[in-house]
Amino acid sequence: MGWVGLGTRGAAVAVAVAGPLLLLLLARPSPAATRDISKSGIRLVSEQFSQSPQRLSFYSWYGSARLFHFRVPPDTVLLRWLLQVSQGGDPTCAKVEITVYFRYGAPPVINPLGTSFPANTSMQPSFLIKMLQSNASINISHPAPGDWFVAAHLPPSSQKIEVKGFIPTCAYIFQPDMLVVRVVEVSILEPNTPLPQTLLSQPSYLKIFVPEYTQELLLELQGCVSNRSLGCPVHLTVGSATLPSNFQKVLTCTGPTQTCRLLLPSPPWDRWLQVTAKSLAGPHVWVAFSTVASLTACRPWIINFQHLLQNSPNQSRNTSNGLLPPSPGYQDLGRSGAVGGGPFCLLSYQVMREDMDVVSVHFRPLDRVSVLVRSDVPSVMRLHLNTGMDSGGSLTISLWANKSVISNNTLVKICVNAASPFLSFNTSLNCTTETDSWYLSLQLVCLQSPEECEKSPVLVETTLSLVPCLNDCGPYGQCLLLRRHGYLYAGCSCKAGWRGWSCTDNSTAQSVAQQRMAALLLTLSNLMFLAPITLSVYRSLLVEASVYAYTMFFSTFYHACDQPGEAVLCILNYDTLQYCDFLGSGVSIWVTILCMARLKAALKYVLLLLGTLVFAMSLQLDRRGAWNMMGPCLFAFVVMVTMWVYRCGHRRHCYPTSWQRWVFFLLPGISMATVAISIYASMMTSGNYYYTHSIWHMLLAGSTAFLLPPRDKHTEPWACSQKLTCHYQICKNHQEELYTVT
């Protein structure tokens, strides 16, 4: 079994996001070109499309790239991308390199980290350019009409965990504009009907409609003459340009003959095909010729539902050898484009599309049985992936066949391509793909004796589906649905060191033992808070002890839930645990500093409550902002210093008065807090997070234990526990009892 992943994006989208800004603006060519256009009747108009700019991010996964979605109108002869980059924020920000990707039909497949793709995955790297903070432009001649996608990102992000607020804020804004030039009136080329053309300095734009079941398209330039040149100096371009691959066919006619031909096998079905003829004879030299197009029809044998009702599955398998002639045949199409009689050239299986969810589709044959693969004609299945919401996922194809019925010299060749099925298995196997309605073609090929294949067709079971992410990103990834305006697409967010398109690259992955060790370090390091909790209870600081117990509990279970891979335990929602952890950390610092200030009880508890409310509000606004936590703590520090200075002036002696208090408690506590802040702000990376953050836990709890003030002289140790009685007491009422006599 295997699958064929066609990148992440399968078919064209029918919804355009960008809106036209400039409509019907006549292009301004040179005066000579203007005279040629007037003679040939060519009218060109330009249109410009734009989207709102986006702030770029450093790349860590597919969601880091910023996606733009445009739609190129039909009959476009020139597409120009205008790329604009601006810098905002701190003026000291350095210039960085920006990578921009382009792709037709679907979002680009990108791999900035150089990771591996899943096994048996077919993908094509996207066309890209690199630019600094400056403007750039990209020109594409004869672009394919339909959906085009642009993605941009900054260089891969460093592993350093940066605290928001401690580093300069740098903003890199990216905005692409699309300028198109299209032909207003294009000559229609009808099959088997000569169309006279005369070229001077301007090209000639034609188009021909290719109906379904067309096997070949033959273009001929007949009766080619020139006034100053021999032969037929004409450059012929057929088809449209796409990125990353280009499926255009180019023919240069420079020989002495007056006839030039171009043959296109399996042209795209049910669409207009652009044809551009350009003179190579130089200025002021005209070239005259007639263009003739001939279409060769492919007559299909359609296995539909009505046919299956007339024949049981067993009968259809047994009698299928007699249904088709031994070899396919051909028939020319007339002007009407109808398919006539004759031998069949493909076996077409009708496929039912079943929509499961967003970017999730299942395909299966209508009869729910295997597909019969023969040697004389290919078996074709059409996958309808052009609904407008099908290009944001991955196409998976799984095939099964009984090896016992396949001889050693026999192969089942498979081709997956778009726009039209691949029909030339006997001559070539150069399967090319693009984004459109997809076709799955299968044919039995014998390497030595073709007679063996004709006698024994093979049944192949198929499983076809469109999924948001391959294998749902595996056990070490999460499939996330992304949105750009009204367009939806998906990407994998990996964890535990796994990387890649589907989180299958284990080159930097953590082992299960490493994951468990990391979970133990981050959770058990919070047990250091038992020290300040015990001291607080010993010194009758019950409020402080409650806050430290709250912090220890939620920090432990937050990090147990925050672990990737297998060592995960979530007692509450992840977001709730994270919020409680951040709140407990901030309030712990707040109550410790206020406790050191030795305020009166009423003022102390008022500030404790107000500070907790401020922390709750600021963390709701921005949980990652450093100043949301540093601001209240600095205020508490100012209050503490003010009270210490007041006591120093009032007593005319340094406060605290004991040098032992400074040497054995305050200085070690301040040193531990300073080291903890330094580690938290500048030393944490994604690689050492499990160790440095565990050290942060222990240093924070240790500094709290050292900085807590001593108990009052008139307060006994464990005084709060002495007030708790565990036996019954006889309560005596010392008030007089009043009796009312009536």
XYZ file of C-alpha atoms in Angstrom:
742
model
C 0.000 0.000 0.000
C 1.159 3.561 -0.612
C -0.135 7.043 -1.067
C 0.600 9.789 -3.489
C 0.507 13.210 -1.826
C 0.255 15.940 -4.398
C 1.614 18.637 -2.228
C -0.911 20.389 -0.107
C -3.111 21.865 -2.455
C -5.105 20.067 -5.026
C -7.414 22.003 -7.306
C -8.333 25.448 -8.474
C -10.439 27.723 -6.317
C -13.386 29.614 -7.762
C -13.565 32.464 -5.246
C -11.341 35.500 -5.753
C -10.419 37.620 -2.783
C -8.791 40.550 -4.476
C -10.865 43.270 -6.056
C -10.022 45.319 -9.153
C -8.751 48.811 -8.518
C -8.139 50.032 -12.044
C -10.444 48.792 -14.779
C -10.217 49.098 -18.547
C -7.116 51.254 -18.710
C -5.790 51.146 -22.261
C -2.158 50.087 -22.453
C 0.144 52.656 -24.019
C 2.522 51.004 -26.475
C 4.962 52.787 -28.718
C 3.653 54.734 -31.774
C 4.793 52.005 -34.163
C 3.103 49.397 -32.043
C -0.035 51.523 -31.988
C -0.205 51.480 -35.787
C 0.291 47.696 -35.822
C -2.443 47.221 -33.226
C -4.853 49.343 -35.200
C -4.168 47.310 -38.292
C -4.494 43.942 -36.585
C -7.440 44.951 -34.418
C -5.704 44.002 -31.131
C -6.981 45.831 -28.077
C -5.120 45.532 -24.784
C -6.417 46.661 -21.405
C -4.705 46.680 -18.030
C -6.182 45.924 -14.638
C -4.663 46.104 -11.168
C -5.616 44.036 -8.125
C -4.455 44.557 -4.574
C -4.928 43.166 -1.077
C -4.441 44.533 2.402
C -0.833 44.261 3.623
C 0.205 41.719 6.225
C 2.899 41.690 8.869
C 5.485 39.001 8.192
C 6.695 36.498 10.779
C 9.858 34.476 11.205
C 9.277 30.990 9.831
C 8.739 28.065 12.196
C 5.857 26.161 10.504
C 3.482 26.612 7.564
C 1.212 28.934 9.531
C 4.108 31.404 9.833
C 3.893 32.213 6.111
C 1.487 34.956 5.043
C -0.764 33.892 2.161
C -2.287 36.091 -0.553
C -4.905 34.881 -3.030
C -5.481 36.476 -6.456
C -7.465 35.541 -9.542
C -6.105 36.187 -13.043
C -8.819 36.977 -15.629
C -9.064 35.046 -18.917
C -7.158 36.133 -22.039
C -4.328 37.642 -19.968
C -1.090 38.006 -21.916
C 1.078 39.595 -19.220
C 1.071 39.270 -15.438
C 3.264 41.505 -13.304
C 3.677 41.124 -9.551
C 4.600 44.340 -7.741
C 6.110 43.414 -4.364
C 6.364 46.112 -1.703
C 8.092 45.743 1.669
C 8.142 48.372 4.403
C 9.653 48.381 7.878
C 8.036 49.695 11.027
C 8.638 49.650 14.747
C 12.053 50.311 16.272
C 14.442 52.186 13.932
C 17.337 50.000 15.121
C 15.829 46.889 13.511
C 18.164 45.230 11.037
C 17.336 44.409 7.453
C 16.287 40.822 6.887
C 15.869 38.666 3.834
C 12.281 37.985 2.760
C 11.320 34.873 0.799
C 8.342 35.121 -1.577
C 6.717 32.084 -3.224
C 4.407 31.937 -6.236
C 2.131 29.116 -7.330
C -0.778 28.682 -9.688
C -3.938 26.931 -8.560
C -3.064 26.240 -4.914
C -0.997 27.583 -1.995
C 2.737 27.045 -2.437
C 4.494 23.967 -1.105
C 7.413 25.409 0.873
C 10.238 23.870 2.879
C 12.513 26.583 4.314
C 13.842 24.286 7.050
C 14.974 21.604 4.598
C 12.939 18.866 6.273
C 11.865 15.580 4.689
C 8.424 14.840 3.299
C 6.417 11.692 4.073
C 7.294 8.559 2.152
C 5.615 8.031 -1.240
C 4.774 11.725 -1.508
C 4.856 13.519 -4.839
C 5.480 17.255 -4.589
C 6.950 20.081 -6.597
C 8.928 22.896 -4.942
C 7.368 26.280 -5.520
C 8.949 29.089 -7.499
C 10.530 31.599 -5.107
C 12.564 34.785 -4.961
C 14.496 36.368 -2.094
C 14.448 40.105 -1.490
C 15.420 42.680 1.120
C 13.345 45.632 2.305
C 12.885 47.043 -1.157
C 10.404 46.854 -3.982
C 10.620 44.191 -6.672
C 8.605 42.989 -9.660
C 8.085 39.660 -11.428
C 6.757 39.321 -14.991
C 4.978 36.235 -16.337
C 3.951 36.060 -19.999
C 0.734 34.260 -20.959
C -0.254 33.262 -17.407
C -2.938 30.655 -16.855
C -6.280 32.167 -15.900
C -7.636 31.333 -12.474
C -6.296 31.310 -8.945
C -2.748 32.371 -8.122
C -1.228 32.328 -4.654
C 1.613 34.321 -3.136
C 3.209 33.421 0.207
C 5.932 35.299 2.076
C 7.852 34.894 5.319
C 10.979 36.041 7.141
C 14.002 33.741 7.681
C 13.595 30.706 9.965
C 13.117 31.750 13.554
C 15.915 31.255 16.061
C 15.471 28.799 18.913
C 15.838 31.552 21.491
C 12.676 32.227 23.505
C 12.362 35.994 23.591
C 10.333 37.798 26.215
C 7.966 40.320 24.741
C 8.929 43.782 25.896
C 12.636 43.095 26.446
C 13.552 43.259 22.764
C 12.857 45.956 20.138
C 9.634 45.489 18.235
C 10.365 45.111 14.521
C 7.539 45.036 11.994
C 8.062 44.007 8.364
C 5.003 44.732 6.242
C 4.522 42.967 2.898
C 1.999 43.843 0.203
C 1.805 42.331 -3.309
C -0.104 43.992 -6.134
C -1.104 42.207 -9.331
C -1.080 44.062 -12.647
C -2.476 42.214 -15.676
C -2.647 43.065 -19.359
C -5.268 41.164 -21.311
C -6.654 41.054 -24.824
C -10.188 42.348 -25.270
C -10.933 40.573 -28.551
C -9.299 37.216 -29.277
C -9.732 35.377 -32.564
C -11.510 32.031 -32.269
C -9.802 29.109 -33.968
C -12.345 26.501 -35.049
C -11.352 22.877 -35.771
C -10.433 22.085 -39.381
C -11.097 25.685 -40.456
C -8.102 27.707 -41.751
C -7.748 31.108 -40.095
C -5.624 33.592 -42.126
C -3.121 35.610 -40.090
C -0.687 38.412 -40.906
C 2.075 39.324 -38.479
C 4.124 42.488 -38.411
C 5.639 43.627 -35.123
C 2.708 42.678 -32.896
C 1.824 39.066 -32.052
C -1.438 37.406 -32.944
C -3.632 36.033 -30.127
C -5.881 33.046 -30.796
C -7.751 30.515 -28.699
C -9.380 27.172 -29.375
C -11.834 25.243 -27.232
C -10.792 21.668 -26.423
C -13.830 19.474 -25.666
C -13.841 16.488 -23.359
C -12.349 13.201 -24.593
C -9.879 14.899 -26.925
C -6.791 12.768 -27.379
C -4.604 14.952 -29.579
C -4.449 18.505 -30.867
C -2.541 19.236 -34.062
C -1.734 22.852 -35.000
C -0.450 23.639 -38.486
C 0.790 26.827 -40.059
C 0.044 26.472 -43.768
C 1.049 28.624 -46.716
C 3.525 30.657 -44.699
C 5.154 33.460 -46.753
C 7.176 36.578 -45.937
C 8.172 39.635 -47.969
C 11.820 39.690 -46.870
C 12.518 36.269 -45.392
C 12.613 32.668 -46.474
C 10.650 29.935 -44.782
C 8.235 30.640 -41.956
C 9.858 32.806 -39.240
C 7.119 32.355 -36.633
C 7.344 31.610 -32.911
C 4.268 29.671 -31.750
C 3.293 29.341 -28.070
C 0.425 27.049 -27.057
C -1.035 26.943 -23.568
C -0.611 29.088 -20.480
C 2.269 29.545 -18.078
C 1.947 28.177 -14.549
C 4.276 28.112 -11.572
C 6.249 26.196 -10.425
C 5.968 24.084 -13.607
C 5.334 25.412 -17.073
C 3.113 23.336 -19.356
C 3.426 25.552 -22.415
C 4.426 24.084 -25.755
C 6.684 26.226 -27.911
C 7.405 25.789 -31.612
C 9.865 27.879 -33.611
C 9.351 27.696 -37.372
C 12.562 28.766 -39.095
C 12.961 26.088 -41.749
C 12.558 26.614 -45.501
C 9.240 24.730 -45.597
C 5.968 26.616 -45.743
C 4.234 24.250 -43.293
C 4.970 24.015 -39.585
C 3.275 21.585 -37.179
C 2.879 21.179 -33.426
C 1.300 18.066 -31.871
C -0.130 18.148 -28.324
C -1.043 14.775 -26.803
C -3.689 14.842 -24.061
C -4.524 18.553 -24.198
C -6.548 19.969 -21.279
C -10.242 19.158 -21.578
C -13.267 21.439 -21.398
C -11.411 24.727 -21.634
C -10.025 27.347 -23.942
C -6.423 26.917 -25.009
C -4.379 30.037 -25.768
C -2.314 30.212 -28.947
C 0.132 33.065 -29.548
C 1.976 33.558 -32.835
C 4.891 35.999 -32.970
C 6.985 37.018 -35.966
C 10.730 36.387 -35.929
C 11.402 38.269 -39.157
C 12.304 41.592 -37.543
C 10.766 45.071 -37.880
C 8.862 46.152 -40.973
C 8.686 42.559 -42.234
C 5.303 40.927 -42.539
C 4.580 37.197 -42.352
C 1.346 35.708 -43.681
C 0.018 32.206 -43.012
C -3.134 30.221 -42.193
C -3.607 28.452 -38.872
C -5.422 25.092 -38.899
C -6.335 23.078 -35.796
C -7.263 19.386 -35.897
C -8.687 17.519 -32.903
C -8.504 13.756 -32.489
C -11.314 12.291 -30.442
C -10.980 9.618 -27.790
C -14.018 7.356 -27.566
C -14.529 6.182 -23.946
C -16.266 3.113 -22.591
C -18.149 4.591 -19.617
C -18.822 2.215 -16.745
C -21.851 3.935 -15.262
C -24.492 2.980 -12.739
C -27.011 1.848 -15.325
C -24.474 -0.555 -16.805
C -23.843 -2.042 -13.392
C -27.552 -2.602 -12.833
C -27.701 -4.696 -15.957
C -24.637 -6.765 -15.081
C -23.701 -8.136 -11.703
C -20.192 -7.386 -10.409
C -19.017 -10.935 -11.148
C -20.447 -10.853 -14.648
C -18.880 -7.491 -15.382
C -15.494 -8.812 -14.312
C -15.747 -12.016 -16.312
C -17.119 -10.489 -19.489
C -15.010 -7.344 -19.437
C -12.499 -8.876 -21.797
C -15.143 -8.954 -24.454
C -16.389 -5.454 -23.911
C -13.409 -3.644 -25.399
C -11.571 -4.146 -28.654
C -7.945 -5.240 -28.432
C -6.569 -1.766 -29.177
C -7.807 1.831 -28.964
C -8.802 3.726 -32.018
C -8.902 7.333 -33.144
C -11.330 9.537 -34.960
C -11.024 13.143 -36.037
C -13.408 15.666 -34.573
C -15.301 17.897 -36.868
C -16.384 21.402 -36.193
C -19.113 20.207 -33.879
C -16.693 18.360 -31.617
C -18.855 15.247 -31.220
C -17.319 11.875 -30.642
C -18.157 9.346 -33.301
C -18.073 5.568 -33.363
C -15.019 3.404 -33.487
C -12.777 1.467 -31.099
C -12.571 2.642 -27.507
C -9.454 4.350 -26.150
C -10.130 4.383 -22.400
C -12.234 2.705 -19.759
C -13.926 5.455 -17.720
C -15.102 4.654 -14.183
C -17.661 6.988 -12.680
C -16.608 8.263 -9.272
C -18.856 9.530 -6.509
C -17.674 12.496 -4.446
C -18.602 12.454 -0.759
C -17.923 15.662 1.183
C -16.978 14.862 4.769
C -15.853 18.187 6.243
C -13.865 21.292 5.401
C -11.119 20.283 2.949
C -12.119 16.644 3.496
C -13.545 14.587 0.619
C -13.800 10.856 -0.130
C -13.998 9.392 -3.638
C -15.129 5.920 -4.566
C -16.408 4.161 -7.695
C -20.173 3.962 -7.920
C -20.160 0.163 -7.858
C -17.891 0.018 -4.767
C -15.779 -2.693 -6.410
C -12.288 -2.909 -7.794
C -11.172 -1.131 -10.938
C -10.370 -3.413 -13.859
C -6.947 -2.584 -15.330
C -6.261 -3.785 -18.868
C -3.271 -3.704 -21.168
C -4.875 -2.325 -24.340
C -6.583 0.776 -22.891
C -6.079 2.738 -19.664
C -8.662 2.772 -16.891
C -9.472 6.345 -15.917
C -11.139 7.831 -12.831
C -12.008 11.528 -12.731
C -11.722 13.250 -9.348
C -13.767 16.438 -9.128
C -11.547 18.775 -7.115
C -12.643 22.115 -8.508
C -15.402 23.237 -6.130
C -13.460 26.235 -4.815
C -12.574 24.743 -1.418
C -10.442 21.779 -2.473
C -6.982 23.305 -2.843
C -6.121 23.643 0.837
C -5.466 19.972 1.626
C -3.609 16.874 0.454
C -4.767 14.219 -2.007
C -4.036 10.668 -0.846
C -4.300 7.650 -3.147
C -3.988 4.064 -1.901
C -4.011 1.120 -4.312
C -4.141 -2.616 -3.658
C -3.660 -5.456 -6.134
C -3.234 -9.208 -5.781
C 0.403 -9.946 -6.606
C -0.377 -13.575 -7.379
C -2.219 -12.604 -10.579
C 0.586 -10.318 -11.796
C 3.492 -11.992 -13.555
C 7.091 -10.937 -13.090
C 7.198 -9.157 -16.446
C 3.970 -7.246 -15.852
C 3.571 -3.831 -14.261
C 0.572 -1.756 -13.288
C 1.568 1.768 -14.220
C -0.270 4.645 -12.591
C -0.400 8.302 -13.539
C -2.111 11.104 -11.660
C -2.418 14.363 -13.529
C -4.760 17.258 -14.050
C -6.881 18.770 -16.807
C -6.861 15.557 -18.887
C -5.921 11.913 -18.282
C -2.661 10.383 -19.377
C -3.339 8.004 -22.258
C 0.085 7.187 -23.769
C 1.337 4.442 -21.466
C 2.716 2.411 -24.349
C 4.937 5.224 -25.603
C 5.870 7.246 -22.543
C 5.399 7.580 -18.813
C 6.192 11.252 -18.390
C 3.300 12.092 -16.099
C 3.006 15.812 -15.523
C 0.664 17.346 -12.974
C -0.896 20.699 -12.245
C -3.868 21.901 -10.276
C -7.300 21.210 -11.735
C -9.802 18.380 -12.043
C -7.601 15.379 -11.423
C -7.526 12.121 -13.334
C -6.220 8.761 -12.144
C -5.063 6.595 -15.055
C -4.054 2.935 -14.717
C -2.880 0.511 -17.381
C -1.283 -2.908 -17.446
C 2.075 -2.932 -19.242
C 3.969 -6.111 -20.199
C 7.701 -5.718 -20.501
C 8.286 -8.718 -22.789
C 5.163 -10.365 -24.196
C 2.045 -8.151 -24.583
C -0.078 -11.257 -25.113
C 0.178 -12.138 -21.418
C -1.373 -8.827 -20.389
C -4.304 -9.205 -22.769
C -5.187 -12.576 -21.272
C -5.128 -11.573 -17.603
C -6.487 -8.166 -16.570
C -5.846 -7.121 -12.974
C -8.333 -5.895 -10.383
C -7.070 -2.920 -8.385
C -8.848 -1.629 -5.301
C -8.649 2.128 -4.825
C -9.025 4.446 -1.865
C -9.068 8.105 -2.859
C -9.534 10.980 -0.448
C -8.768 14.636 0.069
C -7.630 15.350 3.632
C -6.558 18.576 5.351
C -3.305 16.986 6.592
C -1.606 13.699 5.743
C -2.247 11.147 8.513
C -3.648 13.998 10.610
C -0.034 15.143 11.220
C 0.796 11.941 13.106
C 1.123 11.474 16.884
C 3.543 14.401 17.261
C 1.638 17.039 15.327
C -1.611 18.946 15.248
C -3.574 19.693 12.071
C -4.673 23.323 12.204
C -7.151 25.001 9.860
C -5.880 28.366 8.640
C -7.835 31.193 7.028
C -7.007 34.075 4.731
C -10.146 36.159 4.182
C -12.667 33.592 2.923
C -10.081 30.998 1.858
C -9.380 28.001 4.112
C -6.271 25.808 4.100
C -4.509 23.541 6.579
C -1.049 23.006 8.035
C 0.733 20.818 10.583
C 2.132 22.230 13.818
C 4.746 19.786 15.113
C 5.995 19.183 18.650
C 8.562 17.153 20.607
C 11.267 18.080 18.085
C 9.474 16.498 15.124
C 9.463 18.528 11.925
C 8.364 18.369 8.310
C 5.280 18.821 6.206
C 3.372 16.130 8.133
C 5.571 15.975 11.263
C 7.362 12.860 9.999
C 10.955 14.155 10.116
C 12.527 12.782 13.305
C 16.044 14.167 12.767
C 15.671 16.440 15.820
C 12.920 14.508 17.620
C 12.956 13.766 21.323
C 12.850 10.208 22.524
C 10.141 9.025 24.899
C 12.683 8.987 27.738
C 13.619 12.601 27.016
C 9.964 13.601 26.967
C 9.344 11.979 30.347
C 12.472 13.511 31.833
C 11.408 16.944 30.620
C 7.944 16.494 32.113
C 9.423 15.428 35.464
C 11.820 18.369 35.558
C 9.168 20.976 34.796
C 6.613 19.558 37.217
C 8.689 18.364 40.174
C 10.761 21.554 40.222
C 7.633 23.310 41.518
C 7.955 21.320 44.757
C 10.539 23.928 45.783
C 7.562 26.109 46.683
C 7.045 23.857 49.703
C 9.842 25.824 51.378
C 8.152 29.270 51.223
C 4.784 27.657 52.012
C 6.205 26.089 55.179
C 7.953 29.296 56.244
C 4.821 31.340 55.629
C 2.736 29.058 57.821
C 5.493 29.048 60.482
C 5.513 32.857 60.519
C 1.701 33.193 60.485
C 1.585 34.503 56.872
C -1.468 32.564 55.775
C -2.343 34.723 52.755
C 1.173 34.396 51.362
C 1.145 30.644 51.982
C -2.161 30.330 50.104
C -0.786 32.220 47.098
C 2.364 30.060 46.985
C 0.283 26.879 47.223
C -1.934 28.138 44.365
C 1.152 28.872 42.240
C 2.735 25.489 42.933
C -0.445 23.595 42.082
C -1.254 25.299 38.778
C 2.356 25.565 37.620
C 2.754 21.828 38.154
C -0.344 20.828 36.211
C 0.139 23.488 33.528
C 3.548 22.072 32.630
C 2.145 18.556 32.822
C -0.416 19.589 30.211
C 2.045 21.648 28.142
C 4.234 18.644 27.304
C 4.420 17.285 23.747
C 4.202 13.638 22.886
C 3.172 10.958 25.350
C 3.924 12.469 28.792
C 0.822 14.667 28.966
C -1.717 15.156 31.754
C -4.410 17.853 31.547
C -6.808 18.207 34.470
C -8.384 21.370 32.999
C -8.489 23.197 29.703
C -4.990 24.133 28.513
C -5.787 27.837 28.253
C -7.226 27.853 31.789
C -4.141 26.160 33.210
C -1.832 28.596 31.434
C -3.762 31.618 32.663
C -3.746 30.353 36.266
C -0.020 29.619 36.099
C 0.829 33.100 34.840
C -1.510 34.695 37.376
C -0.036 32.729 40.263
C 3.540 33.634 39.283
C 2.799 37.345 39.141
C 0.779 37.458 42.352
C 3.474 35.455 44.186
C 6.062 38.128 43.401
C 3.543 40.843 44.313
C 2.682 39.433 47.757
C 6.340 38.700 48.565
C 7.441 42.289 47.954
C 4.480 43.730 49.879
C 5.191 41.359 52.742
C 8.784 42.637 52.852
C 7.447 46.218 53.083
C 5.900 45.483 56.535
C 2.753 47.510 55.922
C -0.140 47.794 58.313
C -2.554 44.915 57.999
C -5.437 46.909 56.521
C -3.298 48.640 53.888
C -1.454 45.418 53.119
C -4.575 43.400 52.358
C -6.098 46.202 50.307
C -2.964 46.334 48.128
C -2.896 42.545 47.891
C -6.443 42.489 46.547
C -5.963 45.423 44.174
C -2.737 43.956 42.820
C -4.408 40.611 42.145
C -7.186 42.337 40.226
C -4.660 44.332 38.173
C -2.738 41.149 37.338
C -5.942 39.418 36.265
C -6.814 42.304 33.952
C -3.334 42.737 32.430
C -2.879 39.027 31.743
C -6.220 38.952 29.992
C -5.068 41.793 27.732
C -1.654 40.313 26.869
C -0.462 37.162 28.554
C 3.029 37.284 27.049
C 3.783 40.954 27.691
C 6.680 41.399 30.088
C 5.530 44.782 31.380
C 2.115 43.410 32.282
C 3.906 41.530 35.040
C 6.842 43.867 35.619
C 4.700 46.987 36.039
C 2.796 45.927 39.200
C 5.949 44.346 40.628
C 7.909 47.578 40.166
C 5.107 49.474 41.898
C 5.308 47.061 44.840
C 9.082 47.490 44.873
C 8.699 51.274 45.069
C 6.268 50.862 47.987
C 8.759 48.584 49.778
C 11.712 50.940 49.241
C 9.605 53.893 50.412
C 8.677 52.125 53.629
C 12.270 51.049 54.251
C 13.561 54.592 53.694
C 10.839 55.957 55.992
C 11.850 53.556 58.745
C 15.527 54.407 58.242
C 14.770 58.094 58.686
C 12.395 57.544 61.584
C 14.768 55.267 63.517
C 17.934 56.977 62.285
C 19.301 53.529 61.571
C 19.551 51.298 58.489
C 16.580 49.035 57.921
C 16.614 46.036 58.271
C 18.810 46.662 61.288
C 20.542 43.289 61.559
C 23.584 42.621 59.389
C 22.831 38.894 59.650
C 19.517 39.593 57.917
C 21.327 41.247 55.026
C 24.117 38.685 54.647
C 22.279 35.425 55.197
C 18.822 36.229 53.781
C 18.426 39.386 51.677
C 21.600 39.177 49.584
C 21.170 35.445 48.741
C 17.508 36.026 47.925
C 18.247 39.053 45.719
C 21.053 37.127 43.970
C 18.795 34.158 43.265
C 16.044 36.438 41.941
C 18.540 38.273 39.698
C 19.864 35.017 38.255
C 16.317 33.749 37.720
C 15.307 36.892 35.807
C 18.474 36.720 33.696
C 17.798 33.099 32.766
C 14.146 33.822 31.987
C 14.904 36.874 29.844
C 18.021 35.888 27.903
C 19.047 32.244 28.198
C 15.958 30.188 27.361
C 15.786 28.422 24.014
C 13.440 25.805 22.650
C 16.239 23.244 23.072
C 17.122 23.941 26.712
C 13.680 25.106 27.850
C 13.083 22.040 29.985
C 16.232 22.647 32.016
C 16.376 26.437 32.181
C 12.705 26.804 33.023
C 13.023 24.194 35.761
C 15.939 26.195 37.191
C 13.727 29.282 36.994
C 11.109 27.503 39.113
C 13.640 26.532 41.780
C 15.361 29.931 41.895
C 12.040 31.772 42.124
C 10.821 29.559 44.974
C 14.205 29.701 46.723
C 14.475 33.481 46.525
C 10.958 33.759 47.935
C 11.945 31.647 50.931
C 15.004 33.831 51.606
C 13.206 37.154 51.147
C 10.217 36.478 53.402
C 10.505 38.697 56.521
C 10.935 37.121 59.945
C 7.986 36.704 62.273
C 7.023 39.400 64.711
C 8.595 39.143 68.144
C 5.227 38.957 69.869
C 3.978 36.169 67.603
C 4.635 32.584 68.559
C 5.802 30.040 65.920
C 2.929 28.179 64.294
C 0.599 30.622 66.018
C -2.099 30.069 63.432
C -2.209 26.348 64.226
C -2.595 26.996 67.972
C -5.862 28.770 67.307
C -7.303 25.631 65.770
C -8.799 23.265 68.377
C -9.651 19.668 67.835
C -11.902 19.072 70.904
C -15.229 20.282 72.203
C -15.391 23.293 74.549
C -18.215 24.342 76.867
C -19.084 27.860 75.880
C -20.138 30.122 78.754
C -22.261 33.159 78.138
C -21.121 35.984 80.368
C -24.081 38.159 79.433
C -27.071 38.295 81.735
C -30.105 36.448 80.652
C -33.228 38.551 80.525
C -36.553 37.008 81.258
C -39.905 38.472 80.406
C -42.690 37.774 82.846
C -46.165 37.962 81.553
